[in-house]
Amino acid sequence: MTLKGRSFLTLRDFTPEEITYLIDLAAELKEKKKQGIMHDSLVGKNIVLIFEKTSTRTRCSFEVAAHDLGMHVTYLDPASSQFGGKESVADTARVLGRMYDGIEYRGFAQETVEELAKYAGVPVWNGLTDEFHPTQMIADMLTIREKFGKLEGLKFVYMGDARFNMGNSLMLTCAKLGINFVACTNKRYFPKKDLVELAKGIAAETGATITLTEDIDEATTDADVIYTDVWVSMGEPAVVWGERIDDLLPYQVNEKAFEKAKDTAIFMHCLPAYHDRNTRVGEEVYKKFGLSELEVTNEVFEGPRSVVFDEAENRMHSIKAIMKATLSD
Ligand code: CP
Ligand code: NVA
């Protein structure tokens, strides 16, 4: 299998076999790293990271993975380049494509990362847009496979804001890999109709099911994975917190949400998470609304079902796999 020269913009563009190949490669590179086996096969290459939004995991994963592969990295924060201000996306893409072997982009519109990829002439990796977060998917699927030894046939329940990058990406990924996906939330937070139709079409071929429901008991019965994400994403105004809390608090992931799940069920979250008051935003929300835990309770987050830090570690191994697969001969 070769993915050389391909951009990684959304999993819509990849076959189940290609996605599985990336998960396998991530597992292999993780093992090499644990055993101290060098894997700097991309010595001499250079990559650039463009971040229009903040990041801990994604940026650090790209940097560490690139160094492990022998590559050099340039980081551009939202204020330090001409991108978008004095220079168009297409012009920036053509400039950076002359200097770098690959470009990572985190920002707002999916169209921006698509435009970069159209003009760069080198692989572009989507480090998160409002619509999709594809590198997170390889890490999440690797994590699930490590816990259950398989992916196909599992029941995956997503609770909370299912109409943003994480809900969209997880629905598509589950469909591609034969995982039964349930979005369990207030119906105003279901993924968009056209994406649901696309996912259902893919699921029909892989044997997966796609379910959208407001019924927590129905959704969580026999669940293998319960997943959530923040209720207000990067780029959304703080003023929406009130309505999000009203709409989504019933879909908070707490111990009750796990009552009907399988004994072996795990909790996942892409992070960062609001599970206590130890963050500036968490504290502001507490002062305004009196809630110290939002999308997930501290009990679940810190409890034995939680695999969130394995998941975070796997970001690095999977981003390494994506870069290696798209840059190697
Ligand atoms: N999960 C994730 O993308 O985290 P960062 O925003 O820290 O990169
Ligand atoms: N939905 C979140 C994901 C963060 C990794 C956001 O876009 O802020």
PDB file of C-alpha atoms in Angstrom, residues 145-288:
ATOM      1  CA  ARG A 145      -8.291  -1.471  18.839  1.00  0.00           C
ATOM      2  CA  GLU A 146      -5.668  -1.678  21.605  1.00  0.00           C
ATOM      3  CA  LYS A 147      -8.443  -2.024  24.196  1.00  0.00           C
ATOM      4  CA  PHE A 148     -10.778  -4.444  22.369  1.00  0.00           C
ATOM      5  CA  GLY A 149      -8.469  -6.168  19.882  1.00  0.00           C
ATOM      6  CA  LYS A 150     -10.884  -5.274  17.076  1.00  0.00           C
ATOM      7  CA  LEU A 151     -13.036  -2.472  15.685  1.00  0.00           C
ATOM      8  CA  GLU A 152     -15.728  -4.057  13.538  1.00  0.00           C
ATOM      9  CA  GLY A 153     -19.045  -4.669  15.268  1.00  0.00           C
ATOM     10  CA  LEU A 154     -18.357  -2.498  18.330  1.00  0.00           C
ATOM     11  CA  LYS A 155     -21.017  -0.052  19.573  1.00  0.00           C
ATOM     12  CA  PHE A 156     -19.681   3.505  19.697  1.00  0.00           C
ATOM     13  CA  VAL A 157     -21.776   6.211  21.367  1.00  0.00           C
ATOM     14  CA  TYR A 158     -21.013   9.893  20.916  1.00  0.00           C
ATOM     15  CA  MET A 159     -22.736  12.212  23.436  1.00  0.00           C
ATOM     16  CA  GLY A 160     -22.848  16.030  23.326  1.00  0.00           C
ATOM     17  CA  ASP A 161     -22.147  18.346  20.385  1.00  0.00           C
ATOM     18  CA  ALA A 162     -22.287  15.918  17.451  1.00  0.00           C
ATOM     19  CA  ARG A 163     -22.513  18.561  14.708  1.00  0.00           C
ATOM     20  CA  PHE A 164     -18.928  19.834  14.883  1.00  0.00           C
ATOM     21  CA  ASN A 165     -15.517  18.428  13.883  1.00  0.00           C
ATOM     22  CA  MET A 166     -15.424  15.495  16.317  1.00  0.00           C
ATOM     23  CA  GLY A 167     -18.980  14.225  15.820  1.00  0.00           C
ATOM     24  CA  ASN A 168     -18.659  14.508  12.040  1.00  0.00           C
ATOM     25  CA  SER A 169     -15.302  12.772  11.881  1.00  0.00           C
ATOM     26  CA  LEU A 170     -16.209   9.967  14.265  1.00  0.00           C
ATOM     27  CA  MET A 171     -19.454   9.210  12.419  1.00  0.00           C
ATOM     28  CA  LEU A 172     -17.601   8.908   9.086  1.00  0.00           C
ATOM     29  CA  THR A 173     -14.741   6.888  10.554  1.00  0.00           C
ATOM     30  CA  CYS A 174     -17.050   4.443  12.324  1.00  0.00           C
ATOM     31  CA  ALA A 175     -19.026   3.989   9.095  1.00  0.00           C
ATOM     32  CA  LYS A 176     -15.833   3.251   7.156  1.00  0.00           C
ATOM     33  CA  LEU A 177     -14.573   0.720   9.700  1.00  0.00           C
ATOM     34  CA  GLY A 178     -17.807  -1.186  10.374  1.00  0.00           C
ATOM     35  CA  ILE A 179     -18.367   0.273  13.859  1.00  0.00           C
ATOM     36  CA  ASN A 180     -21.974   0.898  14.919  1.00  0.00           C
ATOM     37  CA  PHE A 181     -22.193   4.648  15.537  1.00  0.00           C
ATOM     38  CA  VAL A 182     -24.783   6.337  17.735  1.00  0.00           C
ATOM     39  CA  ALA A 183     -25.066  10.117  18.127  1.00  0.00           C
ATOM     40  CA  CYS A 184     -26.905  10.573  21.420  1.00  0.00           C
ATOM     41  CA  THR A 185     -27.812  14.211  21.917  1.00  0.00           C
ATOM     42  CA  ASN A 186     -30.411  16.940  21.617  1.00  0.00           C
ATOM     43  CA  LYS A 187     -31.596  16.765  18.009  1.00  0.00           C
ATOM     44  CA  ARG A 188     -30.351  20.276  17.258  1.00  0.00           C
ATOM     45  CA  TYR A 189     -26.825  18.861  17.700  1.00  0.00           C
ATOM     46  CA  PHE A 190     -27.119  15.934  15.285  1.00  0.00           C
ATOM     47  CA  PRO A 191     -24.612  15.989  12.382  1.00  0.00           C
ATOM     48  CA  LYS A 192     -25.838  17.637   9.156  1.00  0.00           C
ATOM     49  CA  LYS A 193     -28.240  15.641   6.987  1.00  0.00           C
ATOM     50  CA  ASP A 194     -25.963  15.297   3.944  1.00  0.00           C
ATOM     51  CA  LEU A 195     -23.116  13.934   6.063  1.00  0.00           C
ATOM     52  CA  VAL A 196     -25.494  11.509   7.792  1.00  0.00           C
ATOM     53  CA  GLU A 197     -26.682  10.291   4.373  1.00  0.00           C
ATOM     54  CA  LEU A 198     -23.075   9.868   3.242  1.00  0.00           C
ATOM     55  CA  ALA A 199     -22.202   7.934   6.412  1.00  0.00           C
ATOM     56  CA  LYS A 200     -25.289   5.730   6.042  1.00  0.00           C
ATOM     57  CA  GLY A 201     -24.312   4.928   2.452  1.00  0.00           C
ATOM     58  CA  ILE A 202     -20.807   3.910   3.550  1.00  0.00           C
ATOM     59  CA  ALA A 203     -22.193   1.969   6.523  1.00  0.00           C
ATOM     60  CA  ALA A 204     -24.456  -0.024   4.212  1.00  0.00           C
ATOM     61  CA  GLU A 205     -21.309  -1.346   2.529  1.00  0.00           C
ATOM     62  CA  THR A 206     -19.281  -2.061   5.672  1.00  0.00           C
ATOM     63  CA  GLY A 207     -22.109  -3.549   7.748  1.00  0.00           C
ATOM     64  CA  ALA A 208     -22.159  -0.682  10.262  1.00  0.00           C
ATOM     65  CA  THR A 209     -25.222   1.179  11.511  1.00  0.00           C
ATOM     66  CA  ILE A 210     -25.684   4.924  12.004  1.00  0.00           C
ATOM     67  CA  THR A 211     -28.229   5.962  14.645  1.00  0.00           C
ATOM     68  CA  LEU A 212     -29.236   9.440  15.805  1.00  0.00           C
ATOM     69  CA  THR A 213     -31.248   9.540  19.007  1.00  0.00           C
ATOM     70  CA  GLU A 214     -32.173  11.711  21.982  1.00  0.00           C
ATOM     71  CA  ASP A 215     -32.842   8.610  24.110  1.00  0.00           C
ATOM     72  CA  ILE A 216     -29.913   7.992  26.484  1.00  0.00           C
ATOM     73  CA  ASP A 217     -31.061   4.533  27.655  1.00  0.00           C
ATOM     74  CA  GLU A 218     -31.465   3.270  24.097  1.00  0.00           C
ATOM     75  CA  ALA A 219     -28.140   4.768  23.043  1.00  0.00           C
ATOM     76  CA  THR A 220     -25.975   3.560  25.896  1.00  0.00           C
ATOM     77  CA  THR A 221     -27.345   0.026  26.237  1.00  0.00           C
ATOM     78  CA  ASP A 222     -24.482  -2.399  25.499  1.00  0.00           C
ATOM     79  CA  ALA A 223     -22.154   0.432  24.482  1.00  0.00           C
ATOM     80  CA  ASP A 224     -18.458  -0.422  24.103  1.00  0.00           C
ATOM     81  CA  VAL A 225     -17.257   3.175  23.839  1.00  0.00           C
ATOM     82  CA  ILE A 226     -18.781   6.393  25.160  1.00  0.00           C
ATOM     83  CA  TYR A 227     -17.127   9.469  23.687  1.00  0.00           C
ATOM     84  CA  THR A 228     -17.633  13.176  24.225  1.00  0.00           C
ATOM     85  CA  ASP A 229     -16.010  16.515  23.373  1.00  0.00           C
ATOM     86  CA  VAL A 230     -16.347  20.106  24.579  1.00  0.00           C
ATOM     87  CA  TRP A 231     -19.732  21.781  24.117  1.00  0.00           C
ATOM     88  CA  VAL A 232     -18.204  25.025  22.833  1.00  0.00           C
ATOM     89  CA  SER A 233     -15.429  24.554  20.312  1.00  0.00           C
ATOM     90  CA  MET A 234     -12.526  26.789  19.355  1.00  0.00           C
ATOM     91  CA  GLY A 235     -13.731  29.712  17.279  1.00  0.00           C
ATOM     92  CA  GLU A 236     -17.245  29.716  18.787  1.00  0.00           C
ATOM     93  CA  PRO A 237     -18.228  32.759  20.892  1.00  0.00           C
ATOM     94  CA  ALA A 238     -18.348  32.423  24.703  1.00  0.00           C
ATOM     95  CA  VAL A 239     -21.900  33.789  24.623  1.00  0.00           C
ATOM     96  CA  VAL A 240     -23.228  30.367  23.488  1.00  0.00           C
ATOM     97  CA  TRP A 241     -22.244  28.659  26.784  1.00  0.00           C
ATOM     98  CA  GLY A 242     -25.671  29.285  28.346  1.00  0.00           C
ATOM     99  CA  GLU A 243     -27.669  27.657  25.573  1.00  0.00           C
ATOM    100  CA  ARG A 244     -25.155  24.795  25.230  1.00  0.00           C
ATOM    101  CA  ILE A 245     -25.458  24.001  28.922  1.00  0.00           C
ATOM    102  CA  ASP A 246     -29.264  24.080  28.720  1.00  0.00           C
ATOM    103  CA  ASP A 247     -29.296  21.850  25.641  1.00  0.00           C
ATOM    104  CA  LEU A 248     -26.475  19.427  26.420  1.00  0.00           C
ATOM    105  CA  LEU A 249     -26.338  18.968  30.200  1.00  0.00           C
ATOM    106  CA  PRO A 250     -28.714  15.964  29.944  1.00  0.00           C
ATOM    107  CA  TYR A 251     -26.056  14.406  27.675  1.00  0.00           C
ATOM    108  CA  GLN A 252     -23.161  14.878  30.080  1.00  0.00           C
ATOM    109  CA  VAL A 253     -21.072  11.694  30.342  1.00  0.00           C
ATOM    110  CA  ASN A 254     -21.413  10.646  33.974  1.00  0.00           C
ATOM    111  CA  GLU A 255     -21.598   7.348  35.879  1.00  0.00           C
ATOM    112  CA  LYS A 256     -25.285   7.032  35.011  1.00  0.00           C
ATOM    113  CA  ALA A 257     -24.469   7.116  31.296  1.00  0.00           C
ATOM    114  CA  PHE A 258     -22.398   3.959  31.840  1.00  0.00           C
ATOM    115  CA  GLU A 259     -25.069   2.045  33.818  1.00  0.00           C
ATOM    116  CA  LYS A 260     -26.430   0.219  30.778  1.00  0.00           C
ATOM    117  CA  ALA A 261     -23.123   0.017  28.908  1.00  0.00           C
ATOM    118  CA  LYS A 262     -21.041  -3.162  28.794  1.00  0.00           C
ATOM    119  CA  ASP A 263     -18.845  -3.860  31.840  1.00  0.00           C
ATOM    120  CA  THR A 264     -15.849  -3.484  29.561  1.00  0.00           C
ATOM    121  CA  ALA A 265     -16.962  -0.105  28.170  1.00  0.00           C
ATOM    122  CA  ILE A 266     -14.392   2.673  27.926  1.00  0.00           C
ATOM    123  CA  PHE A 267     -14.594   6.467  28.080  1.00  0.00           C
ATOM    124  CA  MET A 268     -12.898   8.587  25.413  1.00  0.00           C
ATOM    125  CA  HIS A 269     -12.396  12.311  24.811  1.00  0.00           C
ATOM    126  CA  CYS A 270     -10.109  14.037  22.295  1.00  0.00           C
ATOM    127  CA  LEU A 271      -9.137  16.593  25.007  1.00  0.00           C
ATOM    128  CA  PRO A 272      -8.885  19.261  26.256  1.00  0.00           C
ATOM    129  CA  ALA A 273     -11.806  18.515  28.630  1.00  0.00           C
ATOM    130  CA  TYR A 274     -13.797  20.495  31.183  1.00  0.00           C
ATOM    131  CA  HIS A 275     -14.098  17.996  34.037  1.00  0.00           C
ATOM    132  CA  ASP A 276     -13.188  20.257  36.972  1.00  0.00           C
ATOM    133  CA  ARG A 277     -12.516  23.904  37.829  1.00  0.00           C
ATOM    134  CA  ASN A 278      -8.781  23.771  37.175  1.00  0.00           C
ATOM    135  CA  THR A 279      -8.951  25.738  33.933  1.00  0.00           C
ATOM    136  CA  ARG A 280      -9.617  29.424  33.292  1.00  0.00           C
ATOM    137  CA  VAL A 281     -12.653  28.715  31.117  1.00  0.00           C
ATOM    138  CA  GLY A 282     -13.941  26.034  33.489  1.00  0.00           C
ATOM    139  CA  GLU A 283     -13.736  28.496  36.369  1.00  0.00           C
ATOM    140  CA  GLU A 284     -15.515  31.236  34.384  1.00  0.00           C
ATOM    141  CA  VAL A 285     -18.328  28.820  33.521  1.00  0.00           C
ATOM    142  CA  TYR A 286     -18.527  27.772  37.186  1.00  0.00           C
ATOM    143  CA  LYS A 287     -18.850  31.398  38.323  1.00  0.00           C
ATOM    144  CA  LYS A 288     -21.580  32.115  35.784  1.00  0.00           C
TER     145      LYS A 288
END
